[in-house]
PDB file of C-alpha atoms in Angstrom:
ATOM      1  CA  UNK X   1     -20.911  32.504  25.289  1.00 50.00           C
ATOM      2  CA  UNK X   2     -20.774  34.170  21.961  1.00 46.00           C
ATOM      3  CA  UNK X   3     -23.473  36.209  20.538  1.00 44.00           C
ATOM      4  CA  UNK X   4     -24.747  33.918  18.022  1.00 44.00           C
ATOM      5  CA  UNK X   5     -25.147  31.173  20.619  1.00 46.00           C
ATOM      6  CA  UNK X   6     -27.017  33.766  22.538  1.00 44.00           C
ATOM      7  CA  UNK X   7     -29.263  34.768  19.724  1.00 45.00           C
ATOM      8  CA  UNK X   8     -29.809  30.834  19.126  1.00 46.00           C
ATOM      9  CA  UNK X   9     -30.700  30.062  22.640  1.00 45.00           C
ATOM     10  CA  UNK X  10     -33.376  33.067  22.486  1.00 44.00           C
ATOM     11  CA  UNK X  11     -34.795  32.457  19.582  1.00 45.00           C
ATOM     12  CA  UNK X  12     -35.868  28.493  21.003  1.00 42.00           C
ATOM     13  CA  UNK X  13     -37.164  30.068  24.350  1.00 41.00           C
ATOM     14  CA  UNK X  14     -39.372  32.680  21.957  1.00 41.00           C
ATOM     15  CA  UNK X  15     -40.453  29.630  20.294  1.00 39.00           C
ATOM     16  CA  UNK X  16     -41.269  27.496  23.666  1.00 38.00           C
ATOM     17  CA  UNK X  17     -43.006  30.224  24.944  1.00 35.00           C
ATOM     18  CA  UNK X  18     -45.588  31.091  22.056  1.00 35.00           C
ATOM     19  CA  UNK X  19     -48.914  29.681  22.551  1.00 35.00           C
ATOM     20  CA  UNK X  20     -50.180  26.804  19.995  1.00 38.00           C
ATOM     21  CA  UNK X  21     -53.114  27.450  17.361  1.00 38.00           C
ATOM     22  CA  UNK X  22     -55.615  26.260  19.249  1.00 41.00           C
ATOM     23  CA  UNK X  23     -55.522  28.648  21.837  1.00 45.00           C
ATOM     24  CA  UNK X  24     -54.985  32.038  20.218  1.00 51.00           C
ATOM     25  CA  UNK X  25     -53.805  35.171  22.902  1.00 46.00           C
ATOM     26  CA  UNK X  26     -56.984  37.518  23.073  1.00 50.00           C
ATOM     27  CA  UNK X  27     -56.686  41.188  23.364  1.00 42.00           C
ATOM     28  CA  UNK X  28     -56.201  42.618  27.186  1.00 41.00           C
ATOM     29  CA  UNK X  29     -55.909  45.386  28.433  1.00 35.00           C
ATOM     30  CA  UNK X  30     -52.166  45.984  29.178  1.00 31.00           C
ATOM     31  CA  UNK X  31     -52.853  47.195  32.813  1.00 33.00           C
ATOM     32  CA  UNK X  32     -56.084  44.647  33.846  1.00 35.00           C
ATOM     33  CA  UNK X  33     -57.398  41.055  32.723  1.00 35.00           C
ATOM     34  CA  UNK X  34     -60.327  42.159  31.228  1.00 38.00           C
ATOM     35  CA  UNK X  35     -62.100  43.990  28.099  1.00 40.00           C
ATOM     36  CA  UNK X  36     -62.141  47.503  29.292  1.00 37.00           C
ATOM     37  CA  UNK X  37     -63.593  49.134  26.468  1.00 38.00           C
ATOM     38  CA  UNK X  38     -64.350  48.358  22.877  1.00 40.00           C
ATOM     39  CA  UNK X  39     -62.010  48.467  20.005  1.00 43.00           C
ATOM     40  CA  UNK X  40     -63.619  49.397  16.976  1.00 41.00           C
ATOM     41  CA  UNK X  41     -62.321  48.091  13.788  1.00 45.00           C
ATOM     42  CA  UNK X  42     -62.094  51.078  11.890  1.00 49.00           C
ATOM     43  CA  UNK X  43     -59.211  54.356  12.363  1.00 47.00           C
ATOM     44  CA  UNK X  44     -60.923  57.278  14.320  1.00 51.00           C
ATOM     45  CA  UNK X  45     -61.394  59.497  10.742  1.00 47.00           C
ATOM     46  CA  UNK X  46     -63.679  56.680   9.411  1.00 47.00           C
ATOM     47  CA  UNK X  47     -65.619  56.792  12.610  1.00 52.00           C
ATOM     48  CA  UNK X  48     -65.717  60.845  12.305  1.00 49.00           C
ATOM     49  CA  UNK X  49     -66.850  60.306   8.744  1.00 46.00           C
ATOM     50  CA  UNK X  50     -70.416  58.038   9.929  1.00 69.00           C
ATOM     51  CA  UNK X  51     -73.400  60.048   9.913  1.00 86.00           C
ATOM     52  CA  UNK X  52     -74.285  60.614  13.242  1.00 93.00           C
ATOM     53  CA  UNK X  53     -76.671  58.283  15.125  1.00 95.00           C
ATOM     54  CA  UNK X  54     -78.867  58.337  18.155  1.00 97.00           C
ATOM     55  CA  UNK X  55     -77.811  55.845  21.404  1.00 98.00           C
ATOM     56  CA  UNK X  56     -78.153  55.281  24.936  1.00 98.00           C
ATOM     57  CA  UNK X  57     -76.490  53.056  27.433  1.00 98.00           C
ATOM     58  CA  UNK X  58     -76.450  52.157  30.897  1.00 98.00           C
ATOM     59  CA  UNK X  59     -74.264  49.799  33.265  1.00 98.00           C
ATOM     60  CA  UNK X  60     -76.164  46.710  33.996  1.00 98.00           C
ATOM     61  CA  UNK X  61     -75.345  44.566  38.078  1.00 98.00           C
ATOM     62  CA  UNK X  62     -74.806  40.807  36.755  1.00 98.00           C
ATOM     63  CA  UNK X  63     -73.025  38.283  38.987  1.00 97.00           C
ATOM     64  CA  UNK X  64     -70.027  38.136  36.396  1.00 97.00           C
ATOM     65  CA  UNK X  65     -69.537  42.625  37.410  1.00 97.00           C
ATOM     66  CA  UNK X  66     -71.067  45.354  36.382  1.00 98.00           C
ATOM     67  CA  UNK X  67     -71.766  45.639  32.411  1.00 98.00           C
ATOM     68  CA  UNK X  68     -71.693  48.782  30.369  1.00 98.00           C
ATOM     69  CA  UNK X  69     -74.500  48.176  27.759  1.00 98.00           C
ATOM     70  CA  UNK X  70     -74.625  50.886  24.904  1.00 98.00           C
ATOM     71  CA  UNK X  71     -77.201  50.407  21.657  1.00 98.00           C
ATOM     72  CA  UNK X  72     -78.652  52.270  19.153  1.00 98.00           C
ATOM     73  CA  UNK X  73     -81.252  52.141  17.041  1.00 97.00           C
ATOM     74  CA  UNK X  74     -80.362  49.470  14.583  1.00 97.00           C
ATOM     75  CA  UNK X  75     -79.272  47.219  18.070  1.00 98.00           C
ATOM     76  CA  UNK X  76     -77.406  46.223  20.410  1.00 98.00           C
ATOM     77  CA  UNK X  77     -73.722  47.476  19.510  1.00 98.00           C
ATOM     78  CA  UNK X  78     -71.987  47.240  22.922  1.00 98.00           C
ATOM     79  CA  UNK X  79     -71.353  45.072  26.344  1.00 98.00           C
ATOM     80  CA  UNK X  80     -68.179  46.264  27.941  1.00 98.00           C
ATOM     81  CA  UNK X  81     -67.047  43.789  31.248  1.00 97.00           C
ATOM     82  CA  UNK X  82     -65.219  45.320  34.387  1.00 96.00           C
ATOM     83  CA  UNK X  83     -67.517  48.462  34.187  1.00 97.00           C
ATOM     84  CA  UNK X  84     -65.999  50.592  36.599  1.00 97.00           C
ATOM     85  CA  UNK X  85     -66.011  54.841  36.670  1.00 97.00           C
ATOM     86  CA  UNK X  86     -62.946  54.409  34.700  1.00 97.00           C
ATOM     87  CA  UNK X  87     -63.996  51.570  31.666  1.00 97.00           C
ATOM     88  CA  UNK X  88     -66.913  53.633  31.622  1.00 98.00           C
ATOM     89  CA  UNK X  89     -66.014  57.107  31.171  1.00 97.00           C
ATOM     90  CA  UNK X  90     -63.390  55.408  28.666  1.00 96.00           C
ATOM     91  CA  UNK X  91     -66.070  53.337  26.226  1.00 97.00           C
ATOM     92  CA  UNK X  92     -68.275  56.964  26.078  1.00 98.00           C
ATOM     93  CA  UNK X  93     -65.651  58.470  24.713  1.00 97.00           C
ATOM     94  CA  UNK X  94     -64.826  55.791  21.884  1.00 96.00           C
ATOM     95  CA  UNK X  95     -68.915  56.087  21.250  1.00 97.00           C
ATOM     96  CA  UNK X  96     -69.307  59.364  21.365  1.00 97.00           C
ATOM     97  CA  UNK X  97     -66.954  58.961  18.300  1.00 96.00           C
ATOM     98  CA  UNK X  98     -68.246  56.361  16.952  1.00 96.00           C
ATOM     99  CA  UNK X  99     -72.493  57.355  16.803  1.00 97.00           C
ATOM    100  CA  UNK X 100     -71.380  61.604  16.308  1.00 96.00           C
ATOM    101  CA  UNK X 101     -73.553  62.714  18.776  1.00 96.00           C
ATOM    102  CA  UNK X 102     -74.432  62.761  22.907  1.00 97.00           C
ATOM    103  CA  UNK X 103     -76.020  59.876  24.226  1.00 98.00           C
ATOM    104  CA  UNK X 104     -80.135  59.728  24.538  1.00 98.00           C
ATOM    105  CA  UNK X 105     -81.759  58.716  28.307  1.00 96.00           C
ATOM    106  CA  UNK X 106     -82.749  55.642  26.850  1.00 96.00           C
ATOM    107  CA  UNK X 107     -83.735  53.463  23.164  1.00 97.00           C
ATOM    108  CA  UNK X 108     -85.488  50.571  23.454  1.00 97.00           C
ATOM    109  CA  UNK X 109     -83.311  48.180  22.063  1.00 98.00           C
ATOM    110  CA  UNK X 110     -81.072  49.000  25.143  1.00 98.00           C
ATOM    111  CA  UNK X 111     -84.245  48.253  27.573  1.00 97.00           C
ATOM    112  CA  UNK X 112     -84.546  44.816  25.652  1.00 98.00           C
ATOM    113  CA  UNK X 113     -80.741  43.907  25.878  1.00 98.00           C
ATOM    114  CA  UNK X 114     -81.245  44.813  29.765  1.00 98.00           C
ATOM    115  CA  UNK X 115     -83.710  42.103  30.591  1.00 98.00           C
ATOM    116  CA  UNK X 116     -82.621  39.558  28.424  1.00 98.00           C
ATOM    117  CA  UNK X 117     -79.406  39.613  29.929  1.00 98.00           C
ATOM    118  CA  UNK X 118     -80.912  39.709  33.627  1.00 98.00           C
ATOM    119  CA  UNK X 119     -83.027  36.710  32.403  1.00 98.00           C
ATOM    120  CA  UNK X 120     -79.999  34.837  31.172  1.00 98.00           C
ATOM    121  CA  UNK X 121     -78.295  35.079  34.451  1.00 98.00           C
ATOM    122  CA  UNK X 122     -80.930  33.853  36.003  1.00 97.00           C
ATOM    123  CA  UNK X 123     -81.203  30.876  33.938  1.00 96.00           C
ATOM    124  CA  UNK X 124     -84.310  32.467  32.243  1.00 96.00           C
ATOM    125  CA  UNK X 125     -83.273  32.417  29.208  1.00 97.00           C
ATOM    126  CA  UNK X 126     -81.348  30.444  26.400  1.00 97.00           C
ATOM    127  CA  UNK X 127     -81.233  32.832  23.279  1.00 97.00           C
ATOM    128  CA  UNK X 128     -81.172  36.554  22.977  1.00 98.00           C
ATOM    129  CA  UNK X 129     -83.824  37.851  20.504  1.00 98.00           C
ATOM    130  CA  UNK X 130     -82.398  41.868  20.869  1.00 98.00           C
ATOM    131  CA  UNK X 131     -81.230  42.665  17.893  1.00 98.00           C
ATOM    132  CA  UNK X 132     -77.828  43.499  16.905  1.00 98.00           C
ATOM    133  CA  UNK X 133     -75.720  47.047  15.665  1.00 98.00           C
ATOM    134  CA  UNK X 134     -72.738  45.602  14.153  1.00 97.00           C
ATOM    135  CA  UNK X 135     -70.378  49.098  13.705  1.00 95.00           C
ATOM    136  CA  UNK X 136     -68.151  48.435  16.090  1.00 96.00           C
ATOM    137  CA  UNK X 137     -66.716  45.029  14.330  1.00 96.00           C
ATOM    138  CA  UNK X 138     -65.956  44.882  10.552  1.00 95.00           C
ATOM    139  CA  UNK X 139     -64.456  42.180   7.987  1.00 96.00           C
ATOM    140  CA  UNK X 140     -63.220  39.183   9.516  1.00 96.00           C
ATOM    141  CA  UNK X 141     -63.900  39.404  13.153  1.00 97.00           C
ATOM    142  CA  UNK X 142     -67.603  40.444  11.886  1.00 97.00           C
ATOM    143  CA  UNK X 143     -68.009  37.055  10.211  1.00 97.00           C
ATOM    144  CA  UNK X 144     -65.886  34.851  12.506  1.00 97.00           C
ATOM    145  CA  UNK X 145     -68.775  36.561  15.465  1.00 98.00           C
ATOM    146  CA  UNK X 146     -71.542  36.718  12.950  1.00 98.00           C
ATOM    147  CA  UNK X 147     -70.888  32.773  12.481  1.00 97.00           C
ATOM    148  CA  UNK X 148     -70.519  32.374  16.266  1.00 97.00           C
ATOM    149  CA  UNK X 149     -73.717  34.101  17.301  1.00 97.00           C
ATOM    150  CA  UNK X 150     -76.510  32.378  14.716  1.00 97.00           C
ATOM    151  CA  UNK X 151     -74.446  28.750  15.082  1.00 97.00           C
ATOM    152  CA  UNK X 152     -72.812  28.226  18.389  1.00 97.00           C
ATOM    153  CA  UNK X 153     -76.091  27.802  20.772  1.00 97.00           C
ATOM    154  CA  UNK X 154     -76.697  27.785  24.733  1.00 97.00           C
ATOM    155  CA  UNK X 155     -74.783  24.975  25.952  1.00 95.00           C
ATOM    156  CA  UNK X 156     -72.241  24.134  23.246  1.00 96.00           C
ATOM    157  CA  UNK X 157     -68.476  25.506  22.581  1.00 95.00           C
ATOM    158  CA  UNK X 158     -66.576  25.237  19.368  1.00 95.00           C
ATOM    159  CA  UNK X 159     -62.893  25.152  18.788  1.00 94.00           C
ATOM    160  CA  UNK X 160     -61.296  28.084  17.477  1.00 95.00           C
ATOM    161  CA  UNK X 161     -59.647  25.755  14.883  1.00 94.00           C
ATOM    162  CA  UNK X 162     -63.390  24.728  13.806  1.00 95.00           C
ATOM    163  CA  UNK X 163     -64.771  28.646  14.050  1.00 96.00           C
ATOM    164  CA  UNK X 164     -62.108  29.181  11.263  1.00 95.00           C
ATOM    165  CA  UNK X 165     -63.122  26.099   9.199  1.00 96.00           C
ATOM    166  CA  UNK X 166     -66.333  27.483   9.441  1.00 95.00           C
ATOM    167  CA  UNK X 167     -65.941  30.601   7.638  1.00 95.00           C
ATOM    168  CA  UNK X 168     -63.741  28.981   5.034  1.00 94.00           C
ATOM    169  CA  UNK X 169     -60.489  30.299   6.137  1.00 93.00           C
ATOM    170  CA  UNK X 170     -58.986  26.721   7.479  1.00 92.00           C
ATOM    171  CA  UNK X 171     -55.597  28.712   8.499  1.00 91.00           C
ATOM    172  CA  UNK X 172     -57.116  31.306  10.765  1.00 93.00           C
ATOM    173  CA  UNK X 173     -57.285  30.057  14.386  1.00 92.00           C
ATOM    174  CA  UNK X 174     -54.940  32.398  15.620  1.00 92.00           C
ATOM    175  CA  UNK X 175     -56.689  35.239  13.625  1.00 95.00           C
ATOM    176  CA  UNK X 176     -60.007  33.504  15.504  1.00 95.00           C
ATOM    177  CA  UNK X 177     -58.559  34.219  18.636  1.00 93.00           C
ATOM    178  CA  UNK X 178     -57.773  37.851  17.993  1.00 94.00           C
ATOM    179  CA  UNK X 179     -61.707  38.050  16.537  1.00 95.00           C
ATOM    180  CA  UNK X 180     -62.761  36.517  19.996  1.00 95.00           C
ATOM    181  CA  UNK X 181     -60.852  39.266  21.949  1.00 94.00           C
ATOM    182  CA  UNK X 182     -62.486  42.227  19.850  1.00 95.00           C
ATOM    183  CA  UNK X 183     -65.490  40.885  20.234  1.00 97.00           C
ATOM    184  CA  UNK X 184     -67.470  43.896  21.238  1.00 97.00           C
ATOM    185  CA  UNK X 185     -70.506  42.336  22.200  1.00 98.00           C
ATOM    186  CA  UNK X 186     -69.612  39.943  25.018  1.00 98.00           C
ATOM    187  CA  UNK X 187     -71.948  37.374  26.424  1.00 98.00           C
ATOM    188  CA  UNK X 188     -74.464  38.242  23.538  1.00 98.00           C
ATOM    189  CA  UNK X 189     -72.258  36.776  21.007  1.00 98.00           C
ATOM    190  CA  UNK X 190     -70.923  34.505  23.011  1.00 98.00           C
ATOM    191  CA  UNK X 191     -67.081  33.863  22.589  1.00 97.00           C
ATOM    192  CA  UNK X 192     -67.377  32.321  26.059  1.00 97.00           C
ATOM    193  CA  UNK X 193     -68.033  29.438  24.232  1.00 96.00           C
ATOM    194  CA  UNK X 194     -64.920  28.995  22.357  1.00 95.00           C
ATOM    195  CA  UNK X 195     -62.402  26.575  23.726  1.00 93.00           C
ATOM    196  CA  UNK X 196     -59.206  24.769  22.844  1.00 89.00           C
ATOM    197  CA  UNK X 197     -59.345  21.250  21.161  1.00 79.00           C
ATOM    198  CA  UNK X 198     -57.131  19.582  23.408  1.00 81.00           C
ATOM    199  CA  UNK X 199     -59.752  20.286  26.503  1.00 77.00           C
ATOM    200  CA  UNK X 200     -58.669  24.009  27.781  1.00 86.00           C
ATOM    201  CA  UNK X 201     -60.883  26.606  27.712  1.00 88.00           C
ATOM    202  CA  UNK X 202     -58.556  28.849  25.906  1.00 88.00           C
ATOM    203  CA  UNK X 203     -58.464  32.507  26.950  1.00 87.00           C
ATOM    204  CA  UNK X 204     -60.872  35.391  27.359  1.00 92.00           C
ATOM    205  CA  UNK X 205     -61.172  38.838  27.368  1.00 89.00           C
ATOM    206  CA  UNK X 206     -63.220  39.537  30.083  1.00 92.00           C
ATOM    207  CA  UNK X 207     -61.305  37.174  32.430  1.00 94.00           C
ATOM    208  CA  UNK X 208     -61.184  33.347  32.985  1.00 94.00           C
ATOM    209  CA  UNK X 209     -62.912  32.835  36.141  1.00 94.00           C
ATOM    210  CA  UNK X 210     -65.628  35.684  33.952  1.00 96.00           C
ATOM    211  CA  UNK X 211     -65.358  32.332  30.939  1.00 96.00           C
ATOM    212  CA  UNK X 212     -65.654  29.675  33.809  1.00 94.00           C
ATOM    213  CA  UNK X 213     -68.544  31.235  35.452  1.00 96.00           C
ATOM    214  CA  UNK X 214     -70.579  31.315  32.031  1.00 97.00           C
ATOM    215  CA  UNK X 215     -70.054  27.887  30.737  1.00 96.00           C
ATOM    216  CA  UNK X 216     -70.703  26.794  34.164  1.00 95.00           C
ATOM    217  CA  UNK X 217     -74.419  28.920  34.221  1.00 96.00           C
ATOM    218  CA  UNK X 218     -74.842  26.992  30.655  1.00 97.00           C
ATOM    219  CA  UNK X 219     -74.137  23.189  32.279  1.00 94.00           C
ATOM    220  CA  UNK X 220     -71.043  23.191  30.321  1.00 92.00           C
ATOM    221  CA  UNK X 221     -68.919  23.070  33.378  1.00 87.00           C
ATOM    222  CA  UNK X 222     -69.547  22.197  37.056  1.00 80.00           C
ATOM    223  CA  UNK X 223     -70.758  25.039  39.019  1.00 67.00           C
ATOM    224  CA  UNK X 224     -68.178  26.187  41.259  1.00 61.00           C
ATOM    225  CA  UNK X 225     -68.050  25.014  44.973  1.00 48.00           C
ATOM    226  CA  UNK X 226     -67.557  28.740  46.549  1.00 40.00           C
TER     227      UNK X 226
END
């Protein structure tokens, strides 16, 4: 075989093996299936350059794992899945960075976020009313989740062909998909809910039996037998 019929054979299994635009790839973590901490949007000087800000967080026993919660004063601004000793002592770093300062024993928004969330687990609850710190997301995944949160309620999904037609930029599921994965306020705004047109329920950061699980507490799917 030559090496232009080799570089023609792998360029058609690249293209076989790419995922179609209606189910984007969302970030992973390159050694587990799950979000392990969040990503913020901006390089590490322009998080250095914030004023400093106060914030709190603890790690919050669902039946989807353990959740690391962080918020500040302004919100809500962080739920973190998998939240072992390890995705924990690796998101306080990143938000030590991002808020300037040492973490507080407690602010209330984080208290609020903490029983809403037990609430919604236990079927208690169909809308979170905490309020939201946005710092951790910026330009295009902020509006693609900003869109998501206020118009994609309890109990519905969207496509992420639609979520892009939504904020005007017809062209952008893929781009959707990567908005979904650095989404850094799981659950909350819920990119659970976003699913592939052709019936799949596309992929997820925290984990698909995680995504199964929740549309399956919101009557989207069948509970699970075991």
């Amino acid at each position: 075989m030559t090496n232009t019929e080799r570089d023609q054979r792998g360029d058609r299994a690249g293209q076989q093996e790419r995922p179609g635009p209606e189910e984007p790839p969302e970030q992973k973590s390159p050694d587990r299936p799950g979000q392990d901490e969040p990503k913020p949007a901006e390089p590490d000087e322009a998080l250095r350059a914030r004023k400093p800000r106060d914030w709190a967080w603890r790690v919050l026993d669902t039946p989807i794992g353990p959740l690391l919660l962080a918020a500040t004063r302004e919100g809500l601004a962080l739920v973190a899945f998998h939240s072992d000793e390890r995705v924990v002592r690796r998101s306080l770093t990143r938000l030590r960075l991002a808020f300037g300062r040492e973490p507080l024993p407690e602010i209330p928004h984080l208290t609020t976020a903490a029983d809403e969330l037990a609430r919604y687990f236990d079927s208690g609850l169909r809308a979170f009313t905490v309020p939201l710190d946005w710092s951790l997301s910026a330009g295009f995944n902020e509006r693609v989740l900003r869109e998501l949160a206020v118009h994609v309620p309890y109990g519905t999904v969207v496509g992420y062909q639609d979520l892009a037609d939504r904020v005007g930029e017809p062209g952008a599921a893929r781009a959707v998909g990567a908005a979904m994965g650095s989404n850094p306020l799981p659950v909350v705004v819920p990119c659970h809910r976003v699913v592939a047109s052709d019936g799949g329920i596309g992929g997820f950061g925290g984990g698909l039996d995680t995504k199964r699980h929740l549309l399956a507490l919101e009557g989207v799917l069948p509970q699970p037998l075991f």
